[in-house]
mmCIF file of C-alpha atoms (C1' of nucleotides) in Angstrom:
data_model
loop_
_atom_site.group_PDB
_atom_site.id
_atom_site.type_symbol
_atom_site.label_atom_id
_atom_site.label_comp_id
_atom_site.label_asym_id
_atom_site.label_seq_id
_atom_site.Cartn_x
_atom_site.Cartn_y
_atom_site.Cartn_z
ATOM 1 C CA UNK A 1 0.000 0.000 0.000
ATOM 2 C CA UNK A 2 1.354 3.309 -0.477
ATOM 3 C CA UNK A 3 2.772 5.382 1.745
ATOM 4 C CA UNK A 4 0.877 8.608 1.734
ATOM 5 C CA UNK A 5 -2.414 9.696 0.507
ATOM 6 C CA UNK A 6 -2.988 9.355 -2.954
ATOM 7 C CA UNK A 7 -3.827 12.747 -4.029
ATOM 8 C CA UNK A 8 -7.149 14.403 -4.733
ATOM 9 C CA UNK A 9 -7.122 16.677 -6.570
ATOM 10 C CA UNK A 10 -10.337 18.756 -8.051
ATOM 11 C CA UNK A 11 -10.130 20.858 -10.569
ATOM 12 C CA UNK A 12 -12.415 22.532 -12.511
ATOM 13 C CA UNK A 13 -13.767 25.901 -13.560
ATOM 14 C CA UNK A 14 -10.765 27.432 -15.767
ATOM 15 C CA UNK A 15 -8.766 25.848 -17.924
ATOM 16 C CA UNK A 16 -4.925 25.862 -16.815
ATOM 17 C CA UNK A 17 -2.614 24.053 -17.979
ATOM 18 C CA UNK A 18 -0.988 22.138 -15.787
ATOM 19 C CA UNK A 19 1.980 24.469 -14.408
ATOM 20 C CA UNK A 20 1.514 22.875 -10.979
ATOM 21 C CA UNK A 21 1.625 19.645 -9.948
ATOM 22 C CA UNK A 22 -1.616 18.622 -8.625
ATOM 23 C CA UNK A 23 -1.955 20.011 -5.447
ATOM 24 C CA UNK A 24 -2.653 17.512 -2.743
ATOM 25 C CA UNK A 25 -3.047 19.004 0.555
ATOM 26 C CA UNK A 26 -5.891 18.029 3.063
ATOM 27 C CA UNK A 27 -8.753 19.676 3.113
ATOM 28 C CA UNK A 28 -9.342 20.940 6.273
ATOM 29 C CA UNK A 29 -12.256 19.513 7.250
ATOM 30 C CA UNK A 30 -12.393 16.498 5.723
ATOM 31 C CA UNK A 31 -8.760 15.931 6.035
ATOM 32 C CA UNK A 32 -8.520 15.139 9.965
ATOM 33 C CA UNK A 33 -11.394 12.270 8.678
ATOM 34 C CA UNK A 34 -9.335 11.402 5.976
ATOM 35 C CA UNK A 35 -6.380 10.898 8.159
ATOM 36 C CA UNK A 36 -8.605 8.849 10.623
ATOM 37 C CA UNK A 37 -10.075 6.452 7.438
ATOM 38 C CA UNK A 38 -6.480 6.145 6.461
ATOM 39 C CA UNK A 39 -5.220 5.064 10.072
ATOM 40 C CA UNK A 40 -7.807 2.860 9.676
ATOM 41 C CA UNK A 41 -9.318 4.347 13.058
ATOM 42 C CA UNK A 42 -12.875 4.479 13.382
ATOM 43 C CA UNK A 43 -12.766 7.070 15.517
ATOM 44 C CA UNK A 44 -14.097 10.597 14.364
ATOM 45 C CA UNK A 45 -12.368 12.445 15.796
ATOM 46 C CA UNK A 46 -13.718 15.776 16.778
ATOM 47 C CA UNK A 47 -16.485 15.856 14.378
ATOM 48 C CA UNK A 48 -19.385 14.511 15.733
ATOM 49 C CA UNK A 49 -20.318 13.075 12.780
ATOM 50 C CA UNK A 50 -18.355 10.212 11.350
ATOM 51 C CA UNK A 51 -17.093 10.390 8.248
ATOM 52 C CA UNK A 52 -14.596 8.182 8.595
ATOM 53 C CA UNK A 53 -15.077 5.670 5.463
ATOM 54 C CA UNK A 54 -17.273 7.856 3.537
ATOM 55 C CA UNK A 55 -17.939 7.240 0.206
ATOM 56 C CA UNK A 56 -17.234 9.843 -2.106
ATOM 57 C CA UNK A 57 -19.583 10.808 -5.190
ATOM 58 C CA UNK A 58 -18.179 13.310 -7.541
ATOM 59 C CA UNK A 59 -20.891 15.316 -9.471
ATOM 60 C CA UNK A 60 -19.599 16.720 -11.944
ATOM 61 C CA UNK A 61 -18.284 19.846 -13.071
ATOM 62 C CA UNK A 62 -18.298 21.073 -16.684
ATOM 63 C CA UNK A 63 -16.779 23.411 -18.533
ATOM 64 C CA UNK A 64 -18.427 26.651 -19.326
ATOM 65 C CA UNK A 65 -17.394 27.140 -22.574
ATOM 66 C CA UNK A 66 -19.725 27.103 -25.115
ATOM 67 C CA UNK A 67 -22.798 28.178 -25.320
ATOM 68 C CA UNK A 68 -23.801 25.079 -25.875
ATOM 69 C CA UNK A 69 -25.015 23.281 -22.461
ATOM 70 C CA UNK A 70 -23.468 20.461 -23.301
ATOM 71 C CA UNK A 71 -21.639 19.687 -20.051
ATOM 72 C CA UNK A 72 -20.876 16.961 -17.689
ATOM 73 C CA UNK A 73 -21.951 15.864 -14.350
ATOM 74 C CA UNK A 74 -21.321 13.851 -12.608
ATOM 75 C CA UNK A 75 -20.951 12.387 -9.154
ATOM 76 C CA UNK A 76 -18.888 9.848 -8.746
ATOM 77 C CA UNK A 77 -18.924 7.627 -5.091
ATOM 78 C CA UNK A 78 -15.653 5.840 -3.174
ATOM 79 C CA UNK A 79 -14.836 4.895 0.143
ATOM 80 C CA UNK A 80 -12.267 6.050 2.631
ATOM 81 C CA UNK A 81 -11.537 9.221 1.697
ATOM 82 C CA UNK A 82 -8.171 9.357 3.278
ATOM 83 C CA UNK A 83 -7.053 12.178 1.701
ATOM 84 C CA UNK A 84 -8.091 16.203 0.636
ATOM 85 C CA UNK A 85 -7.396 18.467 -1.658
ATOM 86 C CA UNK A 86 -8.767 21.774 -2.143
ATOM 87 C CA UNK A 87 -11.325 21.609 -4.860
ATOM 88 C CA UNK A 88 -10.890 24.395 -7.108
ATOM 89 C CA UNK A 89 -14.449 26.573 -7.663
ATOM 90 C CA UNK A 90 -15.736 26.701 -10.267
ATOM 91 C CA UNK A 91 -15.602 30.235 -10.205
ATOM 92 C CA UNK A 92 -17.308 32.248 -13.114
ATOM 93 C CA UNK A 93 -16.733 35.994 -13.535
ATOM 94 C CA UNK A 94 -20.183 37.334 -14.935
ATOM 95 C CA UNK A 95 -20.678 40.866 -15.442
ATOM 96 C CA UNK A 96 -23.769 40.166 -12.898
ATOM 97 C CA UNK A 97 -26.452 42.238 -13.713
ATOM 98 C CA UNK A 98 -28.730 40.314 -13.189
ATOM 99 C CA UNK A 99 -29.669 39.002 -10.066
ATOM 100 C CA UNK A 100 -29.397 35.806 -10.686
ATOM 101 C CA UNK A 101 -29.760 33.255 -13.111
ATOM 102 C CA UNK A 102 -31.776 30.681 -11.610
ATOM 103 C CA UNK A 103 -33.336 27.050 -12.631
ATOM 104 C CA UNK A 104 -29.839 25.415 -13.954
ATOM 105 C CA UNK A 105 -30.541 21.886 -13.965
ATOM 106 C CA UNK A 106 -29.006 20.504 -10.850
ATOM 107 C CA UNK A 107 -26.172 17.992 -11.323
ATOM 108 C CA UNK A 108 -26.971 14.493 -11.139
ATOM 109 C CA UNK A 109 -25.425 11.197 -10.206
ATOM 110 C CA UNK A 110 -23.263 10.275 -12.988
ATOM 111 C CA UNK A 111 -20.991 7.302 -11.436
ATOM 112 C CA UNK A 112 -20.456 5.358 -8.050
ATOM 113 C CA UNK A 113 -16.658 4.753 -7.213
ATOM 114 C CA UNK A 114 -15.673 3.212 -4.409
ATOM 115 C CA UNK A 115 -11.905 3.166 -2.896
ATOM 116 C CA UNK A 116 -10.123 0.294 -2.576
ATOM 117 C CA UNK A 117 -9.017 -0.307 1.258
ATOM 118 C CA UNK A 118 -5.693 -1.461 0.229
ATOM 119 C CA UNK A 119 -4.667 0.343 -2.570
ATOM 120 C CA UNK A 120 -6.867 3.468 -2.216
ATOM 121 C CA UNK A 121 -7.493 3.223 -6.211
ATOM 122 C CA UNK A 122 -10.942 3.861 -7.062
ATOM 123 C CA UNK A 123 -13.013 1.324 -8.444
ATOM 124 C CA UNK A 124 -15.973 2.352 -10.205
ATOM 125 C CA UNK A 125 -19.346 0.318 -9.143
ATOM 126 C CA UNK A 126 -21.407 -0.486 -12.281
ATOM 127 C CA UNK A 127 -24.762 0.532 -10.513
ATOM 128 C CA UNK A 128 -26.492 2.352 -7.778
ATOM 129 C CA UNK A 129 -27.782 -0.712 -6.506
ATOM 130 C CA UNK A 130 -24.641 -2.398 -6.311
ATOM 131 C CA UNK A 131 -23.256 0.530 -4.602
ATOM 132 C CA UNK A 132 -25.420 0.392 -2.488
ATOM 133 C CA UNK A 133 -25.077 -3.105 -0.847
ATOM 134 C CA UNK A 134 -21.213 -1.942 -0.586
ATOM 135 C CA UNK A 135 -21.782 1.306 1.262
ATOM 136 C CA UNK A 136 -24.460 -0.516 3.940
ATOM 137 C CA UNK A 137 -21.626 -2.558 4.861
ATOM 138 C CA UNK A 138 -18.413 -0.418 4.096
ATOM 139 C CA UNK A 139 -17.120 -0.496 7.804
ATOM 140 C CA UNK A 140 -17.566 -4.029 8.590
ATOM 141 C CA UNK A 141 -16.845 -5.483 5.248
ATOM 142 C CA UNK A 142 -14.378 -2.868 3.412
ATOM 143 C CA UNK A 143 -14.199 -2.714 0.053
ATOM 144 C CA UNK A 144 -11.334 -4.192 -2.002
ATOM 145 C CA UNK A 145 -10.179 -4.347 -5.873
ATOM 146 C CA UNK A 146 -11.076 -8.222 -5.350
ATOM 147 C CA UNK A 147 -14.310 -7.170 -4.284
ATOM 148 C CA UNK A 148 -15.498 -6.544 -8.029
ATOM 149 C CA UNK A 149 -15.326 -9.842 -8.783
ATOM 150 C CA UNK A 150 -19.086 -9.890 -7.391
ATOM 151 C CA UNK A 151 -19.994 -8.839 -10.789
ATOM 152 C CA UNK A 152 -17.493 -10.427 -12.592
ATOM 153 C CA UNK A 153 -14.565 -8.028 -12.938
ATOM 154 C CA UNK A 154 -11.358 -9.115 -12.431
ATOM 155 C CA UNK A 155 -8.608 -6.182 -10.987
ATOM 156 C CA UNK A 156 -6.891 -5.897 -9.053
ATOM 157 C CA UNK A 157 -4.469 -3.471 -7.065
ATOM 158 C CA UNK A 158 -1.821 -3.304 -9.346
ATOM 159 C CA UNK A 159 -4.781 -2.196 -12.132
ATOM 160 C CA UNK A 160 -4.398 1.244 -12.459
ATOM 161 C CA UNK A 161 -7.162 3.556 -10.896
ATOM 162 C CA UNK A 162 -10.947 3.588 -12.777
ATOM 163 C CA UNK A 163 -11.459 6.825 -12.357
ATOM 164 C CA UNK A 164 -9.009 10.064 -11.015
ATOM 165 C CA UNK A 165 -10.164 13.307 -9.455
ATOM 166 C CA UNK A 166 -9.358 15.273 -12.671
ATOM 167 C CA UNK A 167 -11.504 18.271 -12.558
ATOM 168 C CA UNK A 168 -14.439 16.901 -14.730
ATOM 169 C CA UNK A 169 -16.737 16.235 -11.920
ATOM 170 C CA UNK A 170 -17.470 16.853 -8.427
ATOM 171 C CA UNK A 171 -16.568 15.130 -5.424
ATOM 172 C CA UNK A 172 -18.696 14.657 -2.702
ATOM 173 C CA UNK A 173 -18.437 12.277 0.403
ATOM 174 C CA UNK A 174 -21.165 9.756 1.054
ATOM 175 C CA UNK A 175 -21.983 8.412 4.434
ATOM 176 C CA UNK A 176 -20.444 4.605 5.134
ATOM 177 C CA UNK A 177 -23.291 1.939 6.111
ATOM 178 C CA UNK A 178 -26.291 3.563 4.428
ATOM 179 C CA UNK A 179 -28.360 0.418 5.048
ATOM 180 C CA UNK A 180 -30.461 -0.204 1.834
ATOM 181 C CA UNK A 181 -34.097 0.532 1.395
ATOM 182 C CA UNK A 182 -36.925 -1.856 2.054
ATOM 183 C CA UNK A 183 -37.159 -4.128 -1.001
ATOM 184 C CA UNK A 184 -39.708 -1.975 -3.241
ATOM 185 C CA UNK A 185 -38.658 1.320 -1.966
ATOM 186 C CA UNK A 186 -35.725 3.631 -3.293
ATOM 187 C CA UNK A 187 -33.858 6.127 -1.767
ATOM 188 C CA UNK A 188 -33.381 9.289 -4.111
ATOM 189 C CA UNK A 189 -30.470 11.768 -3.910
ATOM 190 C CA UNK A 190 -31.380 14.531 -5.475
ATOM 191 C CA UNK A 191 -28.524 17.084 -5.880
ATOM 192 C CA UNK A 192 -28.619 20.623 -5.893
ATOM 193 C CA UNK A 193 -26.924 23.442 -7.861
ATOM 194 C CA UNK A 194 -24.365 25.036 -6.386
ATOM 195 C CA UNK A 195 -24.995 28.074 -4.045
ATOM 196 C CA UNK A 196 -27.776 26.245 -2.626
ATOM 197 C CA UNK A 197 -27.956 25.825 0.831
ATOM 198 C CA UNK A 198 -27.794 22.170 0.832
ATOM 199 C CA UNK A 199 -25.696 20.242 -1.134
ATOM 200 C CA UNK A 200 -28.635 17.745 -1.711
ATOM 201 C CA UNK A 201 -31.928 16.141 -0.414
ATOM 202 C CA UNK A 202 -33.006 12.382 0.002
ATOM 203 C CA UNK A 203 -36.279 10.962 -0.090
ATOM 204 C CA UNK A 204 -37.542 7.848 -0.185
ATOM 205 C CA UNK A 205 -40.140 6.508 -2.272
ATOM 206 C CA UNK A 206 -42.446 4.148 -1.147
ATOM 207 C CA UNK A 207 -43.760 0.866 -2.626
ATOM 208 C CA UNK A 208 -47.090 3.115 -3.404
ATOM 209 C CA UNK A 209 -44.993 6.147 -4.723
ATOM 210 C CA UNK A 210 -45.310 8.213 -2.442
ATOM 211 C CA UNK A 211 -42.614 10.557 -1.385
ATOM 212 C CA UNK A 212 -41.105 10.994 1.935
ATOM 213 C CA UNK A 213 -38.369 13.429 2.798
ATOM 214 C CA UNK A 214 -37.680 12.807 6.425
ATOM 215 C CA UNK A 215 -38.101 10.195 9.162
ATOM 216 C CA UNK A 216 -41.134 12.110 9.989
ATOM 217 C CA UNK A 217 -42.675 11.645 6.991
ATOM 218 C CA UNK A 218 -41.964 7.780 7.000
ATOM 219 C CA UNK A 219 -43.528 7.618 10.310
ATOM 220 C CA UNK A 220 -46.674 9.451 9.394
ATOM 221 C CA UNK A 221 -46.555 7.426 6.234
ATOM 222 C CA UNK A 222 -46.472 3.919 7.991
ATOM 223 C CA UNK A 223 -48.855 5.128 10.179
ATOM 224 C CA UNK A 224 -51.399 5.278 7.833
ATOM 225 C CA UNK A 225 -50.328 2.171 5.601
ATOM 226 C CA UNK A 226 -49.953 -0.017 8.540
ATOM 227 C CA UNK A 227 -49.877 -2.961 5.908
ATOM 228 C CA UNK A 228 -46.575 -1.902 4.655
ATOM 229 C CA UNK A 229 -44.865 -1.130 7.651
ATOM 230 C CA UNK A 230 -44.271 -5.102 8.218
ATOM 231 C CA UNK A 231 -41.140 -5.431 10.186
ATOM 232 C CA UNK A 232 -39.413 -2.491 7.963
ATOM 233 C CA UNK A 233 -38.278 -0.299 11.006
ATOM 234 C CA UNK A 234 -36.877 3.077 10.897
ATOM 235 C CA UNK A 235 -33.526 2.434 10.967
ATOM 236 C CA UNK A 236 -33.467 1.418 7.482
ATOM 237 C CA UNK A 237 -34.157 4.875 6.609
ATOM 238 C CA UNK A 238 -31.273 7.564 6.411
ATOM 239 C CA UNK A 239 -31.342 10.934 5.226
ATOM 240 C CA UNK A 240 -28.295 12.107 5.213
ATOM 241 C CA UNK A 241 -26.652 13.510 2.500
ATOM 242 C CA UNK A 242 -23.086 13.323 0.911
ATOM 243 C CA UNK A 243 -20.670 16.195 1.191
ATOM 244 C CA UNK A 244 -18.890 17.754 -1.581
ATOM 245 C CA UNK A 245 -15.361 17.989 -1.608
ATOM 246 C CA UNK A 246 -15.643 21.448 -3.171
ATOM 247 C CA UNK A 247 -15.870 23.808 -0.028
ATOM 248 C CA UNK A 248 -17.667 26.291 -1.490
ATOM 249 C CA UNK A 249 -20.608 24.201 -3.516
ATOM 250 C CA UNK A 250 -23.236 25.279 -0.831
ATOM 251 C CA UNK A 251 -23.325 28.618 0.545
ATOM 252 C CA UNK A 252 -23.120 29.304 3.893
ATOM 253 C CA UNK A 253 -25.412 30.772 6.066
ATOM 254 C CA UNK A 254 -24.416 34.729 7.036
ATOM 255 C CA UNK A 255 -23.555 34.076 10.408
ATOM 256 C CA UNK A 256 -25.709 35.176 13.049
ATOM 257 C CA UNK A 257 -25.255 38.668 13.964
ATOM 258 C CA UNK A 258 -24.480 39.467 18.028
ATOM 259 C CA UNK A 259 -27.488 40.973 19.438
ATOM 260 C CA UNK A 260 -25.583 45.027 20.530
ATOM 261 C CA UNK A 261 -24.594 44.417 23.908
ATOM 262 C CA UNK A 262 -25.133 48.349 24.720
ATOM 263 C CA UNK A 263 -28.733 48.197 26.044
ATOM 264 C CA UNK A 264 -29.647 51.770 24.733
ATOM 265 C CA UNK A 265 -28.906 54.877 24.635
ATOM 266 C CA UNK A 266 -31.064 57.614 23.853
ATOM 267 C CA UNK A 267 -30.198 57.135 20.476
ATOM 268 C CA UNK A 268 -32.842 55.461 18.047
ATOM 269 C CA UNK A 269 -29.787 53.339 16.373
ATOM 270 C CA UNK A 270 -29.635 54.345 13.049
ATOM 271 C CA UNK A 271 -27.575 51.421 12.257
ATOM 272 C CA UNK A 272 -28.754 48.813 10.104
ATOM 273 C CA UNK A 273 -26.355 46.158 8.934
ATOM 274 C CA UNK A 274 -28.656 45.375 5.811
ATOM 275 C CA UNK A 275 -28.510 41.840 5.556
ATOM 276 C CA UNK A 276 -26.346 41.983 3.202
ATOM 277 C CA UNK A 277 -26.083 38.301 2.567
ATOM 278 C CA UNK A 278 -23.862 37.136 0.506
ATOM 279 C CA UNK A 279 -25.110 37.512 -2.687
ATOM 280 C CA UNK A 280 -22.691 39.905 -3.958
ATOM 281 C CA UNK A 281 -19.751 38.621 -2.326
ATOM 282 C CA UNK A 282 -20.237 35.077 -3.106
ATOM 283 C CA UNK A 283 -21.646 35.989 -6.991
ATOM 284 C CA UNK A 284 -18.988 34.498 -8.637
ATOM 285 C CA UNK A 285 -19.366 31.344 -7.200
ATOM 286 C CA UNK A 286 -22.752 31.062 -7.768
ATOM 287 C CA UNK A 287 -23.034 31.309 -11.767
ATOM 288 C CA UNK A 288 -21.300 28.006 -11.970
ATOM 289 C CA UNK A 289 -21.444 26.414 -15.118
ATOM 290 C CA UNK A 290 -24.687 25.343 -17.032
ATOM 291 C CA UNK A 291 -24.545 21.985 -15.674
ATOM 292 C CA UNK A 292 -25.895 19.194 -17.579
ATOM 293 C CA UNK A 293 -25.834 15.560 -17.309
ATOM 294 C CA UNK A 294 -23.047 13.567 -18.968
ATOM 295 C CA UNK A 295 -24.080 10.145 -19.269
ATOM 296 C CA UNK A 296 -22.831 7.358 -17.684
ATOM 297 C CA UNK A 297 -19.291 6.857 -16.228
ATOM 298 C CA UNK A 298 -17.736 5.252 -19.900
ATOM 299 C CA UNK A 299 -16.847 8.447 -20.822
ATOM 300 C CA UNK A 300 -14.704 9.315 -18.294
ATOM 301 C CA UNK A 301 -11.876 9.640 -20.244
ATOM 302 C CA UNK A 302 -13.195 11.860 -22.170
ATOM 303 C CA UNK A 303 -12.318 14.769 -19.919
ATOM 304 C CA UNK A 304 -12.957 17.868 -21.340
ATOM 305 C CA UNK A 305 -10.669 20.454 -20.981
ATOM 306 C CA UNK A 306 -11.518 22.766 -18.052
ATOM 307 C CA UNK A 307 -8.737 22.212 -15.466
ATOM 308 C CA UNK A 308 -7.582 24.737 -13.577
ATOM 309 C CA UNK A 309 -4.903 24.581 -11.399
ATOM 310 C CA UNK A 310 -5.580 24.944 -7.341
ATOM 311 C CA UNK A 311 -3.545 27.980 -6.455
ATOM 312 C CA UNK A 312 -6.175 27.785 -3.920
ATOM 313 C CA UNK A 313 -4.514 27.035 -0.577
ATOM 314 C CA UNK A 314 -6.731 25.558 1.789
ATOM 315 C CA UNK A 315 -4.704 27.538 4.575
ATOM 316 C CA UNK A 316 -5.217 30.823 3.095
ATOM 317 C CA UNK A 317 -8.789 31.459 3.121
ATOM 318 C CA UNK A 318 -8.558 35.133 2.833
ATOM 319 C CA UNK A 319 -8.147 33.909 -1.420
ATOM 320 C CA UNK A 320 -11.107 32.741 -1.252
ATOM 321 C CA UNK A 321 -13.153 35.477 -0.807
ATOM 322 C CA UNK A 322 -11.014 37.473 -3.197
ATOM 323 C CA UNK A 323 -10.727 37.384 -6.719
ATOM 324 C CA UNK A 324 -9.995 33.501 -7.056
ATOM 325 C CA UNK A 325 -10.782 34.642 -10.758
ATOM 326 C CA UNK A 326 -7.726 36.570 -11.009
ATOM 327 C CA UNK A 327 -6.498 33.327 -11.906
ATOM 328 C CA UNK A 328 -9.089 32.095 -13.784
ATOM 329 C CA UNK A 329 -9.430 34.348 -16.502
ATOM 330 C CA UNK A 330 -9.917 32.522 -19.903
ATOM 331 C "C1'" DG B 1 -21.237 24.711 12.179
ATOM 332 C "C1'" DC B 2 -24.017 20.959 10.845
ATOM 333 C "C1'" DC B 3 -28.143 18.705 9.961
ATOM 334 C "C1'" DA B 4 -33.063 17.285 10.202
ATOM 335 C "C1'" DC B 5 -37.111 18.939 8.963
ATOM 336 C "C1'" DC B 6 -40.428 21.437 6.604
ATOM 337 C "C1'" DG B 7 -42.462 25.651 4.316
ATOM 338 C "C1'" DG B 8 -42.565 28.339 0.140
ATOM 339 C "C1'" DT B 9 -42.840 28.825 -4.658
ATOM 340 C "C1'" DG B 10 -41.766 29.044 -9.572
ATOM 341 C "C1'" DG B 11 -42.448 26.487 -13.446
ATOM 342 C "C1'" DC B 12 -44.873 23.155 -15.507
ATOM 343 C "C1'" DG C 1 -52.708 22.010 -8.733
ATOM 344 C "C1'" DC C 2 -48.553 19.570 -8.400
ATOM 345 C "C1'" DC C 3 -43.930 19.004 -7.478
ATOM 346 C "C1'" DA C 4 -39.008 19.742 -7.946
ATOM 347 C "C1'" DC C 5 -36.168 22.610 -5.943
ATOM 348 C "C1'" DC C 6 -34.613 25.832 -2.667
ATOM 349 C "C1'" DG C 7 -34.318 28.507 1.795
ATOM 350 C "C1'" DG C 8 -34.559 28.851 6.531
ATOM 351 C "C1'" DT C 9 -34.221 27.578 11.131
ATOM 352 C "C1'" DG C 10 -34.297 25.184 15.485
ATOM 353 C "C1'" DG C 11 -31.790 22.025 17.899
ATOM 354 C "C1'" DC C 12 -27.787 19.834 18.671
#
DNA sequence: GCCACCGGTGGC
DNA sequence: GCCACCGGTGGC
């Protein structure tokens, strides 16, 4: 097994050439996780949440340039994330007059990749229901190159990698031991565009069709069809969502402003912070690209050409906020 | 800060 | 009217 974390790198947005070597750093966040899945620890460490062997899906980017829509994404899903990078944004510099451009089709799932435990190549899973059985039992049963011999591949660790973090899609980390749904339900992940303020939603649909987005709504739901509820408890229902790899895909809230500690004065406090949520700050980074949905994984190779090179230091946020588009200029 | 949950609504 | 999608927020 190698040594140190096989790189990560995301890339997308502007096309660079190469002129730096793909940037591997952890990402904050996810790195201490990453470090943790790599250890082989199951131990979260201060997040709360574990994210330990996540799955990653990578939803992909696209380019931008044509007017043509005819872009990729796609997400793509592996396990043990055990390293970072900082995804580059896909940062487009509009002249923003308008206020926004809403209703861009929302990326979808384009591919399920999950990492080998030994070689931390990824290994791309020909379906979401395959994926699926693999993910309910990631921790327990990790997932190996040999593993794909459950549909009849053969490769193995010294195969080269199905699939690289090249820029052409986004990366997002799944949760490890989603169990599966109840035979004749699905579970949905819808994704959003970027900006949102979720990266995505799951629901459920039930053997009737009908659509439940919480465990609320199961409850309720089984409730009233007590003749489907048969031994299906709740715990085979989870809705939480993967996490993209790209820091800034969801928008954050404005944080909470401090209530003035001065309790008054005579003065009628003129002030007023306007809201001023982010919309103009964080404009770039919402007019991603006209997303649309690349097929299927085959085409992988067929990357097309927006990479951009992470000058984007994950320890420097005060880039971030900045022109990242300095560097991005076509 | 994250996430579960749910309300709102624009587009069909 | 429906529903896919998004925003917001309360609770942790």
């Amino acid at each position: 097994m190698q040594s140190r974390s096989p790189k990560i790198t995301i890339k997308m947005g502007g096309k660079t050439p190469d002129m730096t070597p793909p940037t591997v750093k952890s990402i904050p966040e996810t790195s201490e996780n990453d470090q943790n899945a790599l250890e082989g620890s199951s131990v979260p460490s201060n997040n709360d949440r574990k994210e330990t062997d996540e799955n990653v899906l990578d939803v992909s980017s696209s380019d931008y340039s044509s007017d043509d829509e005819d872009k990729n994404k796609q997400m793509v899903v592996y396990d043990y994330s055990q390293n970072g990078s900082e995804p580059v944004k896909p940062v487009k510099k509009t002249k923003s007059d308008k206020p926004r451009v809403v209703s861009k089709t929302p990326p979808s799932v384009g591919a399920f990749t999950v990492q080998c435990a030994n070689c931390f190549k990824w290994r791309l899973i020909p379906d979401q229901e395959k994926y699926e059985v693999i993910r309910e039992h990631i921790t327990d049963q990790p997932f190996l190159c040999e593993t794909t011999r459950q549909w009849n591949r053969v490769v193995s660790c010294d195969d080269p990698t199905d699939i690289e973090q090249d820029g052409t899609r986004i990366w997002a980390i799944d949760k490890p031991d989603i169990a599966r749904p109840p035979p004749g339900w699905k579970r949905i992940l819808r994704l959003r565009n970027e900006g949102s303020s979720k990266f995505a939603d799951v629901y459920y649909t039930s053997p009737t069709g009908a659509k439940l987005r919480s465990l609320p709504d199961v409850t309720r739901y089984f409730e009233s069809h007590p003749e489907h509820a048969q031994g299906i408890g709740l715990g085979r229902f989870s809705f939480q969502i993967p996490k993209p790899l790209q820091k800034d895909y969801v928008k954050k809230r404005p944080a909470q402003m401090a209530a003035p500690k001065t309790p008054e004065t005579l003065e009628p406090s003129p002030v007023e912070p306007l809201a001023w949520a982010g919309p103009v700050e964080k404009l770039d980074l919402q007019l991603a690209e006209p997303l649309s949905w690349a097929g299927p994984v085959e085409d992988n190779n067929g990357m097309p050409a927006y990479l951009k090179t992470p000058e984007f230091d994950p320890a420097n946020q005060a880039a971030k906020k900045a022109k990242t588009d300095d560097s991005n200029h076509l």
